């Protein structure tokens, strides 16, 4: 006579914790977990959709098809997509204008927005512009002249209302002509590249004016990072670079070198790992404590997070 079989089930809250933890630990398997049953799907999909990074052709096409056939309400995406990382492949967006509009509408709740490409074509779509400017990111990384179709970004737009961390990728000869940074009421951290479109490091009177304006008028500012990519010029000796600031000894100014291997700070941030901003905060604290400028160095952000687009058959 065989032994009686005993059925064992976890309490629902414990079962949910198990599946959620499994999804966080291996995002690749999270997609498969979503297919177990609708209950599990409702638990792991918010984890799957939290980070949308569209850098590979496969993921871009998969996510595009997902948006085109989805039965999920717009509110689902607005609630759960927190990171949007867009590729440089502008042709992709121009080839699928309606899907691009839907993508940005779905990302209205994004907190961390990374983009170096422009989703706009000529003439500019009013509907797309409205979808983009409806976003309220807290951390913004990219070329502002491409994210918004304007050579001089209007920082008073509601799009910038919640920005606390701003990493500008536009070259110095562009941002050195900008004004209105004082409208960024919540800005605590800003990073500016000290180079032109060819990566040549230099510093201009216009750039000095902008940096001083930011330091003087951005009320919440804690850190101003100046980044360049050359170890052979004067930037490698911050003491000499400071002469250009006419004796300004602002401890909030941090000099760094462009990392040899660029890693995404948003990946480190959401993986609970130190990022460029953490390093800059430490430098500011050290400079305030010692009264001396910290030598420029390369900041290498090591990340282990991976992200993947959900399959098109997840409704």
PDB file of C-alpha atoms in Angstrom:
ATOM      1  CA  UNK A   1       0.000   0.000   0.000  1.00  0.00           C
ATOM      2  CA  UNK A   2       1.498   3.288  -1.063  1.00  0.00           C
ATOM      3  CA  UNK A   3       1.927   6.140   1.378  1.00  0.00           C
ATOM      4  CA  UNK A   4      -0.784   8.802   1.257  1.00  0.00           C
ATOM      5  CA  UNK A   5       0.065  11.888  -0.766  1.00  0.00           C
ATOM      6  CA  UNK A   6       0.072  15.172   1.093  1.00  0.00           C
ATOM      7  CA  UNK A   7      -0.690  18.383  -0.762  1.00  0.00           C
ATOM      8  CA  UNK A   8       1.208  21.399   0.507  1.00  0.00           C
ATOM      9  CA  UNK A   9       0.611  24.982  -0.526  1.00  0.00           C
ATOM     10  CA  UNK A  10       2.275  28.177   0.612  1.00  0.00           C
ATOM     11  CA  UNK A  11       0.196  30.998   2.007  1.00  0.00           C
ATOM     12  CA  UNK A  12      -0.597  33.424  -0.812  1.00  0.00           C
ATOM     13  CA  UNK A  13       1.628  36.216   0.509  1.00  0.00           C
ATOM     14  CA  UNK A  14       4.590  33.825   0.859  1.00  0.00           C
ATOM     15  CA  UNK A  15       3.995  32.432  -2.625  1.00  0.00           C
ATOM     16  CA  UNK A  16       3.978  35.962  -4.011  1.00  0.00           C
ATOM     17  CA  UNK A  17       7.251  36.831  -2.270  1.00  0.00           C
ATOM     18  CA  UNK A  18       8.901  33.721  -3.713  1.00  0.00           C
ATOM     19  CA  UNK A  19       7.891  34.528  -7.291  1.00  0.00           C
ATOM     20  CA  UNK A  20       8.748  38.225  -6.984  1.00  0.00           C
ATOM     21  CA  UNK A  21      12.181  37.476  -5.563  1.00  0.00           C
ATOM     22  CA  UNK A  22      12.824  34.913  -8.301  1.00  0.00           C
ATOM     23  CA  UNK A  23      11.852  37.475 -10.941  1.00  0.00           C
ATOM     24  CA  UNK A  24      14.141  40.144  -9.475  1.00  0.00           C
ATOM     25  CA  UNK A  25      17.084  37.761  -9.215  1.00  0.00           C
ATOM     26  CA  UNK A  26      16.800  36.566 -12.816  1.00  0.00           C
ATOM     27  CA  UNK A  27      14.917  38.914 -15.097  1.00  0.00           C
ATOM     28  CA  UNK A  28      15.464  36.482 -17.984  1.00  0.00           C
ATOM     29  CA  UNK A  29      13.347  33.857 -16.239  1.00  0.00           C
ATOM     30  CA  UNK A  30      10.756  36.412 -15.115  1.00  0.00           C
ATOM     31  CA  UNK A  31       9.162  36.297 -18.563  1.00  0.00           C
ATOM     32  CA  UNK A  32       8.697  32.540 -18.226  1.00  0.00           C
ATOM     33  CA  UNK A  33       7.312  32.930 -14.712  1.00  0.00           C
ATOM     34  CA  UNK A  34       4.678  35.289 -16.109  1.00  0.00           C
ATOM     35  CA  UNK A  35       3.332  32.384 -18.161  1.00  0.00           C
ATOM     36  CA  UNK A  36       2.710  30.112 -15.145  1.00  0.00           C
ATOM     37  CA  UNK A  37      -0.738  31.497 -14.437  1.00  0.00           C
ATOM     38  CA  UNK A  38      -2.538  34.830 -14.387  1.00  0.00           C
ATOM     39  CA  UNK A  39      -1.988  35.236 -10.652  1.00  0.00           C
ATOM     40  CA  UNK A  40       1.775  34.923 -11.004  1.00  0.00           C
ATOM     41  CA  UNK A  41       1.679  37.087 -14.129  1.00  0.00           C
ATOM     42  CA  UNK A  42       0.119  39.921 -12.120  1.00  0.00           C
ATOM     43  CA  UNK A  43       2.982  39.676  -9.598  1.00  0.00           C
ATOM     44  CA  UNK A  44       5.980  39.547 -11.920  1.00  0.00           C
ATOM     45  CA  UNK A  45       4.897  41.791 -14.795  1.00  0.00           C
ATOM     46  CA  UNK A  46       5.460  44.993 -12.791  1.00  0.00           C
ATOM     47  CA  UNK A  47       9.049  43.784 -12.324  1.00  0.00           C
ATOM     48  CA  UNK A  48       9.431  42.937 -16.026  1.00  0.00           C
ATOM     49  CA  UNK A  49       8.129  46.309 -17.179  1.00  0.00           C
ATOM     50  CA  UNK A  50       9.958  48.413 -14.599  1.00  0.00           C
ATOM     51  CA  UNK A  51      12.974  48.878 -16.887  1.00  0.00           C
ATOM     52  CA  UNK A  52      12.500  49.349 -20.631  1.00  0.00           C
ATOM     53  CA  UNK A  53      15.878  49.420 -22.395  1.00  0.00           C
ATOM     54  CA  UNK A  54      15.587  49.260 -26.173  1.00  0.00           C
ATOM     55  CA  UNK A  55      19.182  49.020 -27.364  1.00  0.00           C
ATOM     56  CA  UNK A  56      19.059  45.788 -29.337  1.00  0.00           C
ATOM     57  CA  UNK A  57      17.072  45.378 -32.553  1.00  0.00           C
ATOM     58  CA  UNK A  58      15.428  42.231 -31.175  1.00  0.00           C
ATOM     59  CA  UNK A  59      14.189  43.961 -28.041  1.00  0.00           C
ATOM     60  CA  UNK A  60      13.041  47.069 -29.939  1.00  0.00           C
ATOM     61  CA  UNK A  61      11.009  45.006 -32.390  1.00  0.00           C
ATOM     62  CA  UNK A  62       9.592  42.806 -29.637  1.00  0.00           C
ATOM     63  CA  UNK A  63       8.520  45.756 -27.525  1.00  0.00           C
ATOM     64  CA  UNK A  64       7.063  47.560 -30.546  1.00  0.00           C
ATOM     65  CA  UNK A  65       4.921  44.520 -31.387  1.00  0.00           C
ATOM     66  CA  UNK A  66       3.934  44.226 -27.734  1.00  0.00           C
ATOM     67  CA  UNK A  67       2.624  47.799 -27.731  1.00  0.00           C
ATOM     68  CA  UNK A  68       0.791  47.282 -31.006  1.00  0.00           C
ATOM     69  CA  UNK A  69      -1.164  44.214 -29.857  1.00  0.00           C
ATOM     70  CA  UNK A  70      -1.441  44.754 -26.110  1.00  0.00           C
ATOM     71  CA  UNK A  71      -4.798  44.674 -24.367  1.00  0.00           C
ATOM     72  CA  UNK A  72      -3.403  46.263 -21.231  1.00  0.00           C
ATOM     73  CA  UNK A  73      -4.749  49.708 -20.349  1.00  0.00           C
ATOM     74  CA  UNK A  74      -2.438  52.689 -20.699  1.00  0.00           C
ATOM     75  CA  UNK A  75      -2.573  53.132 -16.920  1.00  0.00           C
ATOM     76  CA  UNK A  76      -0.728  49.806 -16.452  1.00  0.00           C
ATOM     77  CA  UNK A  77       2.351  51.047 -18.293  1.00  0.00           C
ATOM     78  CA  UNK A  78       2.188  54.506 -16.733  1.00  0.00           C
ATOM     79  CA  UNK A  79       2.164  52.910 -13.302  1.00  0.00           C
ATOM     80  CA  UNK A  80       4.930  50.342 -13.742  1.00  0.00           C
ATOM     81  CA  UNK A  81       7.485  51.624 -16.301  1.00  0.00           C
ATOM     82  CA  UNK A  82      10.032  53.560 -14.237  1.00  0.00           C
ATOM     83  CA  UNK A  83      13.119  53.534 -16.500  1.00  0.00           C
ATOM     84  CA  UNK A  84      13.168  54.329 -20.218  1.00  0.00           C
ATOM     85  CA  UNK A  85      16.505  53.903 -21.986  1.00  0.00           C
ATOM     86  CA  UNK A  86      16.293  54.787 -25.680  1.00  0.00           C
ATOM     87  CA  UNK A  87      18.835  53.906 -28.382  1.00  0.00           C
ATOM     88  CA  UNK A  88      20.512  56.183 -30.891  1.00  0.00           C
ATOM     89  CA  UNK A  89      18.607  54.504 -33.729  1.00  0.00           C
ATOM     90  CA  UNK A  90      16.475  57.496 -34.728  1.00  0.00           C
ATOM     91  CA  UNK A  91      15.305  55.750 -37.907  1.00  0.00           C
ATOM     92  CA  UNK A  92      13.483  53.216 -35.755  1.00  0.00           C
ATOM     93  CA  UNK A  93      11.265  55.916 -34.248  1.00  0.00           C
ATOM     94  CA  UNK A  94      10.650  57.671 -37.548  1.00  0.00           C
ATOM     95  CA  UNK A  95       9.665  54.393 -39.190  1.00  0.00           C
ATOM     96  CA  UNK A  96       6.996  53.730 -36.550  1.00  0.00           C
ATOM     97  CA  UNK A  97       5.543  57.160 -35.658  1.00  0.00           C
ATOM     98  CA  UNK A  98       2.293  55.970 -34.081  1.00  0.00           C
ATOM     99  CA  UNK A  99       4.041  53.334 -31.965  1.00  0.00           C
ATOM    100  CA  UNK A 100       6.540  55.991 -30.859  1.00  0.00           C
ATOM    101  CA  UNK A 101       3.704  58.231 -29.711  1.00  0.00           C
ATOM    102  CA  UNK A 102       2.159  55.308 -27.829  1.00  0.00           C
ATOM    103  CA  UNK A 103       5.520  54.450 -26.255  1.00  0.00           C
ATOM    104  CA  UNK A 104       5.943  57.908 -24.745  1.00  0.00           C
ATOM    105  CA  UNK A 105       2.306  57.995 -23.653  1.00  0.00           C
ATOM    106  CA  UNK A 106       2.922  54.702 -21.818  1.00  0.00           C
ATOM    107  CA  UNK A 107       6.016  56.182 -20.163  1.00  0.00           C
ATOM    108  CA  UNK A 108       4.366  59.177 -18.558  1.00  0.00           C
ATOM    109  CA  UNK A 109       5.284  57.760 -15.140  1.00  0.00           C
ATOM    110  CA  UNK A 110       8.989  57.248 -15.936  1.00  0.00           C
ATOM    111  CA  UNK A 111      11.372  58.414 -13.196  1.00  0.00           C
ATOM    112  CA  UNK A 112      14.681  57.784 -14.993  1.00  0.00           C
ATOM    113  CA  UNK A 113      14.855  58.808 -18.673  1.00  0.00           C
ATOM    114  CA  UNK A 114      17.968  58.147 -20.779  1.00  0.00           C
ATOM    115  CA  UNK A 115      18.133  59.171 -24.434  1.00  0.00           C
ATOM    116  CA  UNK A 116      20.768  60.324 -26.927  1.00  0.00           C
ATOM    117  CA  UNK A 117      18.578  60.147 -30.013  1.00  0.00           C
ATOM    118  CA  UNK A 118      15.700  62.250 -31.240  1.00  0.00           C
ATOM    119  CA  UNK A 119      12.287  60.642 -31.734  1.00  0.00           C
ATOM    120  CA  UNK A 120      11.242  63.609 -33.876  1.00  0.00           C
ATOM    121  CA  UNK A 121      11.234  63.934 -37.636  1.00  0.00           C
ATOM    122  CA  UNK A 122      10.447  66.905 -39.851  1.00  0.00           C
ATOM    123  CA  UNK A 123       7.848  68.301 -39.612  1.00  0.00           C
ATOM    124  CA  UNK A 124       7.594  67.812 -35.851  1.00  0.00           C
ATOM    125  CA  UNK A 125       4.553  65.862 -34.693  1.00  0.00           C
ATOM    126  CA  UNK A 126       2.517  67.909 -32.224  1.00  0.00           C
ATOM    127  CA  UNK A 127       1.021  64.711 -30.824  1.00  0.00           C
ATOM    128  CA  UNK A 128       4.473  63.244 -30.176  1.00  0.00           C
ATOM    129  CA  UNK A 129       5.741  66.469 -28.616  1.00  0.00           C
ATOM    130  CA  UNK A 130       2.782  66.471 -26.227  1.00  0.00           C
ATOM    131  CA  UNK A 131       3.466  62.833 -25.288  1.00  0.00           C
ATOM    132  CA  UNK A 132       7.149  63.532 -24.571  1.00  0.00           C
ATOM    133  CA  UNK A 133       6.590  66.730 -22.586  1.00  0.00           C
ATOM    134  CA  UNK A 134       3.913  65.013 -20.481  1.00  0.00           C
ATOM    135  CA  UNK A 135       6.702  63.007 -18.835  1.00  0.00           C
ATOM    136  CA  UNK A 136       8.050  64.149 -15.451  1.00  0.00           C
ATOM    137  CA  UNK A 137      11.413  62.366 -14.995  1.00  0.00           C
ATOM    138  CA  UNK A 138      13.446  62.806 -11.819  1.00  0.00           C
ATOM    139  CA  UNK A 139      16.721  61.637 -13.361  1.00  0.00           C
ATOM    140  CA  UNK A 140      17.394  62.780 -16.912  1.00  0.00           C
ATOM    141  CA  UNK A 141      20.347  61.752 -19.090  1.00  0.00           C
ATOM    142  CA  UNK A 142      20.924  62.697 -22.705  1.00  0.00           C
ATOM    143  CA  UNK A 143      21.224  65.339 -25.381  1.00  0.00           C
ATOM    144  CA  UNK A 144      18.526  67.824 -24.471  1.00  0.00           C
ATOM    145  CA  UNK A 145      18.507  69.315 -27.973  1.00  0.00           C
ATOM    146  CA  UNK A 146      17.445  65.897 -29.256  1.00  0.00           C
ATOM    147  CA  UNK A 147      15.049  64.940 -26.479  1.00  0.00           C
ATOM    148  CA  UNK A 148      13.215  68.222 -27.064  1.00  0.00           C
ATOM    149  CA  UNK A 149      13.401  69.871 -30.512  1.00  0.00           C
ATOM    150  CA  UNK A 150      14.915  73.159 -29.351  1.00  0.00           C
ATOM    151  CA  UNK A 151      18.480  74.459 -29.600  1.00  0.00           C
ATOM    152  CA  UNK A 152      18.011  76.263 -26.277  1.00  0.00           C
ATOM    153  CA  UNK A 153      16.027  74.053 -23.861  1.00  0.00           C
ATOM    154  CA  UNK A 154      13.232  75.785 -22.003  1.00  0.00           C
ATOM    155  CA  UNK A 155      13.874  74.711 -18.419  1.00  0.00           C
ATOM    156  CA  UNK A 156      10.641  76.319 -17.252  1.00  0.00           C
ATOM    157  CA  UNK A 157       8.622  73.616 -19.033  1.00  0.00           C
ATOM    158  CA  UNK A 158       6.708  71.245 -16.713  1.00  0.00           C
ATOM    159  CA  UNK A 159       8.806  68.440 -18.266  1.00  0.00           C
ATOM    160  CA  UNK A 160      11.696  69.616 -16.041  1.00  0.00           C
ATOM    161  CA  UNK A 161       9.650  70.206 -12.875  1.00  0.00           C
ATOM    162  CA  UNK A 162      10.771  67.056 -11.038  1.00  0.00           C
ATOM    163  CA  UNK A 163      14.349  66.776 -12.326  1.00  0.00           C
ATOM    164  CA  UNK A 164      16.828  66.334  -9.473  1.00  0.00           C
ATOM    165  CA  UNK A 165      19.702  64.683 -11.373  1.00  0.00           C
ATOM    166  CA  UNK A 166      20.572  66.035 -14.827  1.00  0.00           C
ATOM    167  CA  UNK A 167      23.350  64.558 -16.957  1.00  0.00           C
ATOM    168  CA  UNK A 168      23.759  66.577 -20.145  1.00  0.00           C
ATOM    169  CA  UNK A 169      25.351  64.926 -23.188  1.00  0.00           C
ATOM    170  CA  UNK A 170      25.239  67.963 -25.470  1.00  0.00           C
ATOM    171  CA  UNK A 171      28.719  69.283 -26.252  1.00  0.00           C
ATOM    172  CA  UNK A 172      30.050  72.360 -24.472  1.00  0.00           C
ATOM    173  CA  UNK A 173      29.678  74.639 -27.481  1.00  0.00           C
ATOM    174  CA  UNK A 174      25.936  73.961 -27.217  1.00  0.00           C
ATOM    175  CA  UNK A 175      25.224  74.126 -23.482  1.00  0.00           C
ATOM    176  CA  UNK A 176      27.536  77.125 -23.052  1.00  0.00           C
ATOM    177  CA  UNK A 177      24.888  79.207 -24.860  1.00  0.00           C
ATOM    178  CA  UNK A 178      21.967  78.081 -22.712  1.00  0.00           C
ATOM    179  CA  UNK A 179      20.221  80.036 -19.993  1.00  0.00           C
ATOM    180  CA  UNK A 180      17.391  79.535 -17.546  1.00  0.00           C
ATOM    181  CA  UNK A 181      18.944  76.815 -15.382  1.00  0.00           C
ATOM    182  CA  UNK A 182      17.517  78.637 -12.344  1.00  0.00           C
ATOM    183  CA  UNK A 183      14.084  77.305 -13.325  1.00  0.00           C
ATOM    184  CA  UNK A 184      15.248  73.837 -12.238  1.00  0.00           C
ATOM    185  CA  UNK A 185      13.954  74.272  -8.693  1.00  0.00           C
ATOM    186  CA  UNK A 186      14.594  70.688  -7.601  1.00  0.00           C
ATOM    187  CA  UNK A 187      17.972  70.231  -9.286  1.00  0.00           C
ATOM    188  CA  UNK A 188      20.490  68.790  -6.825  1.00  0.00           C
ATOM    189  CA  UNK A 189      23.029  67.165  -9.188  1.00  0.00           C
ATOM    190  CA  UNK A 190      24.183  68.214 -12.650  1.00  0.00           C
ATOM    191  CA  UNK A 191      26.879  66.813 -14.956  1.00  0.00           C
ATOM    192  CA  UNK A 192      28.267  68.837 -17.872  1.00  0.00           C
ATOM    193  CA  UNK A 193      30.719  67.564 -20.527  1.00  0.00           C
ATOM    194  CA  UNK A 194      33.755  69.796 -21.000  1.00  0.00           C
ATOM    195  CA  UNK A 195      34.361  68.901 -24.636  1.00  0.00           C
ATOM    196  CA  UNK A 196      33.105  69.516 -28.154  1.00  0.00           C
ATOM    197  CA  UNK A 197      31.353  67.098 -30.535  1.00  0.00           C
ATOM    198  CA  UNK A 198      34.718  65.507 -31.349  1.00  0.00           C
ATOM    199  CA  UNK A 199      35.619  64.895 -27.692  1.00  0.00           C
ATOM    200  CA  UNK A 200      38.259  67.635 -27.605  1.00  0.00           C
ATOM    201  CA  UNK A 201      38.465  69.041 -24.072  1.00  0.00           C
ATOM    202  CA  UNK A 202      38.416  72.769 -23.519  1.00  0.00           C
ATOM    203  CA  UNK A 203      36.644  75.427 -21.471  1.00  0.00           C
ATOM    204  CA  UNK A 204      35.182  78.654 -22.839  1.00  0.00           C
ATOM    205  CA  UNK A 205      34.099  81.959 -21.262  1.00  0.00           C
ATOM    206  CA  UNK A 206      30.512  81.026 -22.109  1.00  0.00           C
ATOM    207  CA  UNK A 207      30.859  77.742 -20.266  1.00  0.00           C
ATOM    208  CA  UNK A 208      32.316  79.544 -17.249  1.00  0.00           C
ATOM    209  CA  UNK A 209      29.347  81.882 -17.247  1.00  0.00           C
ATOM    210  CA  UNK A 210      26.883  78.981 -17.321  1.00  0.00           C
ATOM    211  CA  UNK A 211      28.646  77.058 -14.528  1.00  0.00           C
ATOM    212  CA  UNK A 212      28.778  80.134 -12.306  1.00  0.00           C
ATOM    213  CA  UNK A 213      25.128  80.845 -13.051  1.00  0.00           C
ATOM    214  CA  UNK A 214      24.191  77.295 -12.055  1.00  0.00           C
ATOM    215  CA  UNK A 215      26.218  77.481  -8.837  1.00  0.00           C
ATOM    216  CA  UNK A 216      24.709  80.840  -7.923  1.00  0.00           C
ATOM    217  CA  UNK A 217      21.064  80.424  -8.842  1.00  0.00           C
ATOM    218  CA  UNK A 218      20.103  76.740  -8.594  1.00  0.00           C
ATOM    219  CA  UNK A 219      18.912  76.827  -4.991  1.00  0.00           C
ATOM    220  CA  UNK A 220      18.879  73.060  -4.383  1.00  0.00           C
ATOM    221  CA  UNK A 221      22.202  72.303  -6.091  1.00  0.00           C
ATOM    222  CA  UNK A 222      24.563  70.010  -4.183  1.00  0.00           C
ATOM    223  CA  UNK A 223      26.921  68.786  -6.922  1.00  0.00           C
ATOM    224  CA  UNK A 224      28.192  70.178 -10.238  1.00  0.00           C
ATOM    225  CA  UNK A 225      30.282  67.618 -12.140  1.00  0.00           C
ATOM    226  CA  UNK A 226      32.527  68.690 -15.032  1.00  0.00           C
ATOM    227  CA  UNK A 227      33.586  65.736 -17.158  1.00  0.00           C
ATOM    228  CA  UNK A 228      36.186  65.469 -19.883  1.00  0.00           C
ATOM    229  CA  UNK A 229      37.942  62.624 -21.650  1.00  0.00           C
ATOM    230  CA  UNK A 230      41.620  63.514 -21.811  1.00  0.00           C
ATOM    231  CA  UNK A 231      44.295  62.888 -19.187  1.00  0.00           C
ATOM    232  CA  UNK A 232      46.945  64.991 -20.945  1.00  0.00           C
ATOM    233  CA  UNK A 233      45.437  68.462 -20.794  1.00  0.00           C
ATOM    234  CA  UNK A 234      44.972  70.893 -17.922  1.00  0.00           C
ATOM    235  CA  UNK A 235      41.814  69.132 -16.717  1.00  0.00           C
ATOM    236  CA  UNK A 236      43.989  66.396 -15.256  1.00  0.00           C
ATOM    237  CA  UNK A 237      45.337  69.092 -12.921  1.00  0.00           C
ATOM    238  CA  UNK A 238      42.169  70.577 -11.378  1.00  0.00           C
ATOM    239  CA  UNK A 239      44.165  73.188  -9.475  1.00  0.00           C
ATOM    240  CA  UNK A 240      45.060  74.857 -12.757  1.00  0.00           C
ATOM    241  CA  UNK A 241      41.540  74.486 -14.089  1.00  0.00           C
ATOM    242  CA  UNK A 242      40.233  76.327 -11.044  1.00  0.00           C
ATOM    243  CA  UNK A 243      42.194  79.406 -12.082  1.00  0.00           C
ATOM    244  CA  UNK A 244      39.599  79.793 -14.812  1.00  0.00           C
ATOM    245  CA  UNK A 245      36.976  80.168 -12.098  1.00  0.00           C
ATOM    246  CA  UNK A 246      38.750  83.311 -10.908  1.00  0.00           C
ATOM    247  CA  UNK A 247      39.394  81.940  -7.456  1.00  0.00           C
ATOM    248  CA  UNK A 248      35.984  80.359  -7.002  1.00  0.00           C
ATOM    249  CA  UNK A 249      36.463  77.725  -4.303  1.00  0.00           C
ATOM    250  CA  UNK A 250      33.092  76.039  -4.495  1.00  0.00           C
ATOM    251  CA  UNK A 251      33.288  72.562  -2.972  1.00  0.00           C
ATOM    252  CA  UNK A 252      30.297  71.472  -5.040  1.00  0.00           C
ATOM    253  CA  UNK A 253      32.408  71.462  -8.219  1.00  0.00           C
ATOM    254  CA  UNK A 254      33.761  67.991  -9.037  1.00  0.00           C
ATOM    255  CA  UNK A 255      36.112  67.106 -11.907  1.00  0.00           C
ATOM    256  CA  UNK A 256      35.991  63.614 -13.422  1.00  0.00           C
ATOM    257  CA  UNK A 257      37.383  61.869 -16.490  1.00  0.00           C
ATOM    258  CA  UNK A 258      35.207  60.017 -18.968  1.00  0.00           C
ATOM    259  CA  UNK A 259      35.378  56.294 -18.127  1.00  0.00           C
ATOM    260  CA  UNK A 260      37.140  53.972 -20.556  1.00  0.00           C
ATOM    261  CA  UNK A 261      34.130  51.665 -20.471  1.00  0.00           C
ATOM    262  CA  UNK A 262      30.910  53.597 -20.193  1.00  0.00           C
ATOM    263  CA  UNK A 263      28.297  51.960 -18.006  1.00  0.00           C
ATOM    264  CA  UNK A 264      24.819  53.255 -17.393  1.00  0.00           C
ATOM    265  CA  UNK A 265      24.315  54.973 -14.070  1.00  0.00           C
ATOM    266  CA  UNK A 266      20.628  54.107 -14.118  1.00  0.00           C
ATOM    267  CA  UNK A 267      21.573  50.422 -14.082  1.00  0.00           C
ATOM    268  CA  UNK A 268      23.755  50.894 -11.015  1.00  0.00           C
ATOM    269  CA  UNK A 269      21.098  53.026  -9.321  1.00  0.00           C
ATOM    270  CA  UNK A 270      18.334  50.445  -9.705  1.00  0.00           C
ATOM    271  CA  UNK A 271      20.690  47.618  -8.811  1.00  0.00           C
ATOM    272  CA  UNK A 272      21.620  49.297  -5.525  1.00  0.00           C
ATOM    273  CA  UNK A 273      25.228  49.818  -6.638  1.00  0.00           C
ATOM    274  CA  UNK A 274      27.347  53.004  -6.439  1.00  0.00           C
ATOM    275  CA  UNK A 275      27.061  55.309  -9.445  1.00  0.00           C
ATOM    276  CA  UNK A 276      28.737  58.503 -10.637  1.00  0.00           C
ATOM    277  CA  UNK A 277      26.552  60.611  -8.366  1.00  0.00           C
ATOM    278  CA  UNK A 278      27.610  58.596  -5.315  1.00  0.00           C
ATOM    279  CA  UNK A 279      31.248  59.221  -6.191  1.00  0.00           C
ATOM    280  CA  UNK A 280      30.590  62.940  -6.707  1.00  0.00           C
ATOM    281  CA  UNK A 281      28.824  63.183  -3.337  1.00  0.00           C
ATOM    282  CA  UNK A 282      31.865  61.630  -1.660  1.00  0.00           C
ATOM    283  CA  UNK A 283      34.204  64.085  -3.399  1.00  0.00           C
ATOM    284  CA  UNK A 284      32.116  67.076  -2.325  1.00  0.00           C
ATOM    285  CA  UNK A 285      32.131  65.848   1.285  1.00  0.00           C
ATOM    286  CA  UNK A 286      35.909  65.345   1.153  1.00  0.00           C
ATOM    287  CA  UNK A 287      36.513  68.778  -0.384  1.00  0.00           C
ATOM    288  CA  UNK A 288      34.411  70.439   2.297  1.00  0.00           C
ATOM    289  CA  UNK A 289      36.221  68.555   5.023  1.00  0.00           C
ATOM    290  CA  UNK A 290      39.770  69.163   3.776  1.00  0.00           C
ATOM    291  CA  UNK A 291      39.333  72.452   1.945  1.00  0.00           C
ATOM    292  CA  UNK A 292      41.310  71.010  -0.974  1.00  0.00           C
ATOM    293  CA  UNK A 293      40.288  70.057  -4.478  1.00  0.00           C
ATOM    294  CA  UNK A 294      40.225  66.321  -5.261  1.00  0.00           C
ATOM    295  CA  UNK A 295      42.211  65.279  -8.332  1.00  0.00           C
ATOM    296  CA  UNK A 296      40.169  64.296 -11.376  1.00  0.00           C
ATOM    297  CA  UNK A 297      39.844  60.564 -11.918  1.00  0.00           C
ATOM    298  CA  UNK A 298      37.916  58.108 -14.018  1.00  0.00           C
ATOM    299  CA  UNK A 299      34.672  56.852 -12.526  1.00  0.00           C
ATOM    300  CA  UNK A 300      33.889  53.301 -13.590  1.00  0.00           C
ATOM    301  CA  UNK A 301      30.361  52.226 -12.748  1.00  0.00           C
ATOM    302  CA  UNK A 302      30.196  48.450 -12.529  1.00  0.00           C
ATOM    303  CA  UNK A 303      26.744  47.017 -13.026  1.00  0.00           C
ATOM    304  CA  UNK A 304      25.327  43.537 -13.161  1.00  0.00           C
ATOM    305  CA  UNK A 305      21.679  44.263 -13.934  1.00  0.00           C
ATOM    306  CA  UNK A 306      20.168  42.912 -17.112  1.00  0.00           C
ATOM    307  CA  UNK A 307      16.899  43.818 -18.704  1.00  0.00           C
ATOM    308  CA  UNK A 308      14.802  42.229 -21.363  1.00  0.00           C
ATOM    309  CA  UNK A 309      11.630  43.047 -23.171  1.00  0.00           C
ATOM    310  CA  UNK A 310       8.550  40.973 -22.327  1.00  0.00           C
ATOM    311  CA  UNK A 311       7.282  38.602 -25.018  1.00  0.00           C
ATOM    312  CA  UNK A 312       4.588  39.848 -27.354  1.00  0.00           C
ATOM    313  CA  UNK A 313       2.169  37.177 -26.201  1.00  0.00           C
ATOM    314  CA  UNK A 314       1.895  38.621 -22.680  1.00  0.00           C
ATOM    315  CA  UNK A 315      -1.400  40.451 -22.995  1.00  0.00           C
TER     316      UNK A 315
END
